[in-house]
Amino acid sequence: MTCSVRVASDADRQSWDDFHRSAATLHHAFDWGWRSIIRDTFGHKPLYFIATDDSGQVQAAAPVFHVKSFLFGSALISVPYLNAGGIISKTDDAAEAVERAIDEKAKELGVDYVELRCRKVEPLLEGRYSPRSHKVAMELQLTADPEEQFKTFPAKLRSQIRRPTKSGLYVKVAPADQNYSEDFKGFYSVFAENMRDLGTPVYPKSLFSRTLKHFGKRAQIITVWQEQRPLAAGITLQDRGHVEIPWASSLRKANKLSPNMLLYWESIKAACQAGADVFDFGRSSPDSGTFRFKKQWGAEPVELCWYYHQEMKKIPDINPNNPRFNAVVACWKRLPIPVANAIGPWITKAIP
């Protein structure tokens, strides 16, 4: 079977989404909506490659963006800002055709590197691409009953989850297809302050508002409050049986109240109630503090294989722990929040 490969246009949205929903790969990163969300938020050009057979049926697809970063150069990335990407396909021939098209586009544009954020080893990429397994996704298998899920946790963890409510903290879970304006304000205020405290530029509000608008009832904002003050917050996104919490934060000054424990439990509980099979805590570096935090819930590491084209320049080390950024991180932590919120969104365009 021969396949023709092209860059998808707006007219391909329905066929793309139908193909994504029929694919075995479960992750929201392959949703067509990111094409406009990332383009309109960060200005990166989407190049959504699609392979069709002689009858016009989609056989393979790859969501790719041309990212131009003043920090890390020009690149083709699938998918920037997200924890998944690469090629989904029905056949090896179709996947190879898409991979060749990506390579040809990379040469045409003269990019510095190509990055495919796969969630497993891809034999078809071995040889032409170099794998880098420096991160893992932490996934928790879910039961249908939240109460049964709660019983699977160690006694110490269950006690930590109960502690915040005994201190008067409460939770709000807001589906994004309803009125969530107060919850959104609470989320962003917590997220922005925590990013500043970590020494990391914050994403623009528009990234989250566009994401929530597109995903609708497949997205939820979970916030933990003390009276009228938000202490922890996160956003979850669902793709069929897979729920991920790609963005979550809590205020350091509220650590003694353990709002983070309540945040994650309510997120897991909501995922169970939504019929999900897997709760994805997002990516972590092995044996890091966040890795151990997620591990205590029973989550197991899933090695992420990010592939880089062998002909490219040195792989960029986009990591706040990179010694190159130590001074910048230290300075950023001292910025007033309004200043960090004003500058951060501009810088994140260059940090995919």
Short mmCIF file of C-alpha atoms in Angstrom, two decimals, residues 43-335:
data_model
loop_
_atom_site.label_atom_id
_atom_site.label_comp_id
_atom_site.label_asym_id
_atom_site.label_seq_id
_atom_site.Cartn_x
_atom_site.Cartn_y
_atom_site.Cartn_z
CA GLY A 43 3.24 31.84 17.63
CA HIS A 44 4.80 28.53 16.58
CA LYS A 45 3.75 27.29 13.15
CA PRO A 46 1.86 23.96 13.16
CA LEU A 47 2.89 21.33 10.62
CA TYR A 48 0.43 18.50 11.14
CA PHE A 49 1.61 15.70 8.86
CA ILE A 50 -1.03 13.32 7.58
CA ALA A 51 -0.59 10.17 5.46
CA THR A 52 -3.53 8.90 3.41
CA ASP A 53 -3.99 5.81 1.25
CA ASP A 54 -5.36 5.68 -2.30
CA SER A 55 -8.93 5.90 -0.98
CA GLY A 56 -8.16 8.99 1.11
CA GLN A 57 -8.28 7.18 4.46
CA VAL A 58 -5.83 8.41 7.10
CA GLN A 59 -3.12 5.85 7.85
CA ALA A 60 -0.71 7.93 9.98
CA ALA A 61 -0.43 11.34 11.60
CA ALA A 62 2.13 13.43 13.46
CA PRO A 63 1.46 16.78 15.20
CA VAL A 64 4.60 18.86 14.69
CA PHE A 65 5.44 22.53 15.30
CA HIS A 66 8.19 24.68 13.87
CA VAL A 67 9.57 26.32 17.00
CA LYS A 68 11.86 29.32 16.71
CA SER A 69 13.58 29.92 20.05
CA PHE A 70 16.03 32.73 20.75
CA LEU A 71 17.47 30.46 23.46
CA PHE A 72 17.66 27.04 21.79
CA GLY A 73 17.46 27.68 18.07
CA SER A 74 15.08 26.48 15.39
CA ALA A 75 13.45 23.06 15.72
CA LEU A 76 10.64 20.77 14.65
CA ILE A 77 9.03 19.47 17.85
CA SER A 78 6.18 17.04 18.45
CA VAL A 79 4.64 18.30 20.69
CA PRO A 80 6.12 21.38 22.42
CA TYR A 81 4.88 22.16 25.96
CA LEU A 82 3.31 18.68 26.23
CA ASN A 83 4.46 15.28 27.47
CA ALA A 84 3.74 13.26 24.34
CA GLY A 85 4.09 13.37 20.57
CA GLY A 86 5.57 11.54 17.63
CA ILE A 87 3.75 9.47 15.02
CA ILE A 88 0.56 7.46 15.40
CA SER A 89 -0.09 5.02 12.56
CA LYS A 90 -1.97 1.97 11.37
CA THR A 91 1.00 0.53 9.47
CA ASP A 92 4.78 0.71 9.55
CA ASP A 93 4.84 1.87 5.92
CA ALA A 94 2.62 4.84 6.73
CA ALA A 95 4.73 5.75 9.77
CA GLU A 96 7.91 5.60 7.69
CA ALA A 97 6.35 7.84 5.06
CA VAL A 98 5.50 10.46 7.70
CA GLU A 99 8.96 10.19 9.26
CA ARG A 100 10.57 10.83 5.85
CA ALA A 101 8.30 13.84 5.32
CA ILE A 102 9.35 15.29 8.69
CA ASP A 103 13.02 14.81 7.77
CA GLU A 104 12.52 16.50 4.40
CA LYS A 105 10.76 19.45 6.03
CA ALA A 106 13.57 19.75 8.59
CA LYS A 107 16.14 19.99 5.79
CA GLU A 108 13.99 22.44 3.86
CA LEU A 109 13.66 24.74 6.89
CA GLY A 110 17.27 24.25 8.02
CA VAL A 111 16.30 23.59 11.63
CA ASP A 112 18.88 22.86 14.31
CA TYR A 113 17.16 19.73 15.58
CA VAL A 114 14.08 17.50 15.41
CA GLU A 115 12.46 16.28 18.63
CA LEU A 116 9.72 13.63 18.75
CA ARG A 117 8.34 13.17 22.28
CA CYS A 118 7.34 9.51 22.12
CA ARG A 119 6.01 7.67 25.17
CA LYS A 120 7.64 4.35 24.29
CA VAL A 121 10.47 2.87 22.27
CA GLU A 122 9.77 3.27 18.55
CA PRO A 123 11.79 0.73 16.53
CA LEU A 124 11.07 2.59 13.29
CA LEU A 125 12.98 5.62 14.59
CA GLU A 126 15.98 3.65 15.81
CA GLY A 127 19.04 4.24 13.66
CA ARG A 128 18.08 7.58 12.13
CA TYR A 129 17.15 9.08 15.50
CA SER A 130 18.88 9.01 18.88
CA PRO A 131 16.64 8.20 21.87
CA ARG A 132 16.94 10.12 25.12
CA SER A 133 15.20 8.59 28.13
CA HIS A 134 15.82 11.25 30.77
CA LYS A 135 12.21 11.53 31.98
CA VAL A 136 9.41 9.21 33.03
CA ALA A 137 5.65 9.59 33.16
CA MET A 138 4.13 8.48 36.46
CA GLU A 139 0.92 6.54 35.86
CA LEU A 140 -1.56 5.21 38.41
CA GLN A 141 -3.98 2.43 37.46
CA LEU A 142 -7.48 3.35 38.57
CA THR A 143 -10.44 1.43 39.94
CA ALA A 144 -14.02 2.30 39.05
CA ASP A 145 -14.86 3.14 42.67
CA PRO A 146 -13.06 6.11 44.31
CA GLU A 147 -13.57 4.57 47.76
CA GLU A 148 -11.80 1.40 46.65
CA GLN A 149 -9.03 3.52 45.15
CA PHE A 150 -8.62 5.33 48.46
CA LYS A 151 -8.25 2.01 50.28
CA THR A 152 -5.27 1.10 48.09
CA PHE A 153 -3.22 3.94 49.57
CA PRO A 154 -0.94 3.39 52.58
CA ALA A 155 -2.34 4.47 55.95
CA LYS A 156 0.13 7.36 56.18
CA LEU A 157 -0.98 8.73 52.81
CA ARG A 158 -4.67 8.45 53.73
CA SER A 159 -3.96 10.42 56.90
CA GLN A 160 -2.17 13.13 54.91
CA ILE A 161 -5.15 13.40 52.56
CA ARG A 162 -7.59 13.83 55.46
CA ARG A 163 -5.45 16.41 57.28
CA PRO A 164 -6.31 19.46 55.10
CA THR A 165 -10.08 19.07 55.53
CA LYS A 166 -9.61 18.87 59.29
CA SER A 167 -7.87 22.25 59.02
CA GLY A 168 -10.86 23.76 57.24
CA LEU A 169 -9.65 23.46 53.66
CA TYR A 170 -12.19 22.60 50.96
CA VAL A 171 -12.12 21.63 47.30
CA LYS A 172 -13.89 22.86 44.20
CA VAL A 173 -13.99 20.77 41.03
CA ALA A 174 -15.14 22.76 38.00
CA PRO A 175 -15.68 21.14 34.58
CA ALA A 176 -14.52 23.50 31.85
CA ASP A 177 -17.88 23.38 30.07
CA GLN A 178 -19.42 25.31 32.96
CA ASN A 179 -18.78 28.70 34.57
CA TYR A 180 -15.28 28.44 36.00
CA SER A 181 -14.14 32.08 36.13
CA GLU A 182 -13.46 32.13 39.89
CA ASP A 183 -11.71 28.77 39.75
CA PHE A 184 -9.57 29.92 36.82
CA LYS A 185 -8.46 33.04 38.70
CA GLY A 186 -7.60 30.87 41.70
CA PHE A 187 -5.66 28.42 39.55
CA TYR A 188 -3.59 31.04 37.78
CA SER A 189 -2.75 33.00 40.92
CA VAL A 190 -1.42 29.84 42.60
CA PHE A 191 0.34 28.58 39.48
CA ALA A 192 2.03 31.91 38.78
CA GLU A 193 3.27 32.37 42.35
CA ASN A 194 4.62 28.83 42.49
CA MET A 195 6.43 29.22 39.17
CA ARG A 196 8.06 32.40 40.47
CA ASP A 197 9.11 30.58 43.64
CA LEU A 198 10.67 27.83 41.51
CA GLY A 199 12.53 30.39 39.43
CA THR A 200 10.63 29.39 36.29
CA PRO A 201 8.82 31.72 33.85
CA VAL A 202 5.05 31.30 33.92
CA TYR A 203 2.95 30.43 30.88
CA PRO A 204 0.49 33.06 29.64
CA LYS A 205 -3.10 32.90 30.86
CA SER A 206 -4.21 32.43 27.28
CA LEU A 207 -2.61 28.97 27.13
CA PHE A 208 -4.94 27.74 29.85
CA SER A 209 -8.04 29.65 28.78
CA ARG A 210 -7.72 28.35 25.21
CA THR A 211 -7.09 24.82 26.45
CA LEU A 212 -10.13 24.87 28.73
CA LYS A 213 -12.33 26.32 26.00
CA HIS A 214 -11.32 23.63 23.53
CA PHE A 215 -11.46 20.60 25.83
CA GLY A 216 -14.71 21.62 27.53
CA LYS A 217 -16.11 18.80 29.65
CA ARG A 218 -12.90 16.79 29.07
CA ALA A 219 -11.06 19.36 31.22
CA GLN A 220 -11.45 20.19 34.89
CA ILE A 221 -10.03 22.81 37.23
CA ILE A 222 -9.45 21.49 40.73
CA THR A 223 -8.77 24.11 43.42
CA VAL A 224 -8.15 23.85 47.16
CA TRP A 225 -9.25 26.81 49.25
CA GLN A 226 -8.89 28.15 52.76
CA GLU A 227 -11.86 30.46 53.19
CA GLN A 228 -11.60 32.67 50.06
CA ARG A 229 -7.90 32.06 49.43
CA PRO A 230 -6.70 29.46 46.90
CA LEU A 231 -3.80 27.35 48.18
CA ALA A 232 -3.41 24.67 45.50
CA ALA A 233 -4.77 24.14 42.01
CA GLY A 234 -4.46 21.98 38.94
CA ILE A 235 -5.96 21.32 35.52
CA THR A 236 -6.73 17.81 34.26
CA LEU A 237 -7.27 16.77 30.64
CA GLN A 238 -8.94 13.54 29.54
CA ASP A 239 -8.45 11.46 26.40
CA ARG A 240 -10.81 8.49 26.67
CA GLY A 241 -9.47 6.31 29.51
CA HIS A 242 -6.41 8.48 30.14
CA VAL A 243 -6.47 11.51 32.47
CA GLU A 244 -3.38 13.68 32.91
CA ILE A 245 -2.73 16.56 35.28
CA PRO A 246 -0.21 18.53 33.18
CA TRP A 247 -0.32 21.65 35.35
CA ALA A 248 -0.53 21.69 39.15
CA SER A 249 0.85 23.92 41.89
CA SER A 250 0.52 24.76 45.55
CA LEU A 251 1.73 27.71 47.60
CA ARG A 252 4.91 27.05 49.54
CA LYS A 253 3.72 29.19 52.42
CA ALA A 254 0.78 26.79 52.86
CA ASN A 255 2.83 23.59 52.88
CA LYS A 256 2.09 22.86 56.54
CA LEU A 257 -1.61 22.53 55.64
CA SER A 258 -0.85 19.91 52.94
CA PRO A 259 -3.21 21.33 50.27
CA ASN A 260 -1.27 19.43 47.61
CA MET A 261 -2.35 16.09 49.07
CA LEU A 262 -6.00 17.07 48.87
CA LEU A 263 -5.53 18.47 45.35
CA TYR A 264 -4.14 15.23 43.97
CA TRP A 265 -6.64 13.02 45.75
CA GLU A 266 -9.58 15.02 44.42
CA SER A 267 -8.04 14.90 40.93
CA ILE A 268 -7.69 11.11 41.15
CA LYS A 269 -11.21 10.81 42.56
CA ALA A 270 -12.63 12.87 39.68
CA ALA A 271 -10.74 10.70 37.17
CA CYS A 272 -12.29 7.56 38.70
CA GLN A 273 -15.73 9.11 38.50
CA ALA A 274 -15.11 10.02 34.84
CA GLY A 275 -14.48 6.36 34.04
CA ALA A 276 -10.75 6.71 33.41
CA ASP A 277 -8.41 3.73 33.61
CA VAL A 278 -5.19 5.65 34.16
CA PHE A 279 -4.26 8.80 36.07
CA ASP A 280 -1.10 10.38 34.69
CA PHE A 281 0.79 12.56 37.19
CA GLY A 282 2.93 14.04 34.39
CA ARG A 283 6.64 13.70 33.78
CA SER A 284 9.43 13.66 36.34
CA SER A 285 13.14 13.01 36.51
CA PRO A 286 13.81 9.56 38.02
CA ASP A 287 14.50 9.65 41.78
CA SER A 288 13.71 13.37 42.02
CA GLY A 289 11.50 14.85 44.72
CA THR A 290 8.48 14.99 42.41
CA PHE A 291 9.14 11.38 41.37
CA ARG A 292 9.02 10.21 44.99
CA PHE A 293 5.91 12.29 45.68
CA LYS A 294 4.06 10.60 42.81
CA LYS A 295 5.43 7.17 43.65
CA GLN A 296 3.82 7.21 47.10
CA TRP A 297 0.38 7.20 45.45
CA GLY A 298 1.16 3.89 43.78
CA ALA A 299 2.08 5.42 40.42
CA GLU A 300 4.54 3.47 38.30
CA PRO A 301 7.16 5.03 36.00
CA VAL A 302 6.68 4.78 32.25
CA GLU A 303 9.91 5.58 30.43
CA LEU A 304 9.55 8.41 27.95
CA CYS A 305 11.60 8.07 24.77
CA TRP A 306 12.27 11.43 23.19
CA TYR A 307 13.90 10.98 19.79
CA TYR A 308 16.36 13.42 18.23
CA HIS A 309 17.59 13.35 14.66
CA GLN A 310 21.20 12.21 14.52
CA GLU A 311 22.26 14.89 12.03
CA MET A 312 21.36 17.72 14.36
CA LYS A 313 23.53 19.81 16.60
CA LYS A 314 23.95 19.13 20.33
CA ILE A 315 20.72 18.21 22.11
CA PRO A 316 19.56 21.29 24.05
CA ASP A 317 19.40 20.83 27.82
CA ILE A 318 16.12 22.59 28.55
CA ASN A 319 16.12 21.98 32.28
CA PRO A 320 15.96 24.47 35.16
CA ASN A 321 18.56 22.29 36.95
CA ASN A 322 21.05 22.96 34.17
CA PRO A 323 23.96 24.83 35.87
CA ARG A 324 23.88 27.25 32.95
CA PHE A 325 20.65 28.68 34.36
CA ASN A 326 21.55 28.80 38.08
CA ALA A 327 22.07 32.55 38.22
CA VAL A 328 18.94 33.28 36.19
CA VAL A 329 16.81 30.99 38.38
CA ALA A 330 18.13 32.62 41.55
CA CYS A 331 17.33 36.09 40.21
CA TRP A 332 13.88 35.06 39.01
CA LYS A 333 12.92 33.84 42.48
CA ARG A 334 13.45 37.37 43.78
CA LEU A 335 11.19 39.09 41.23
#
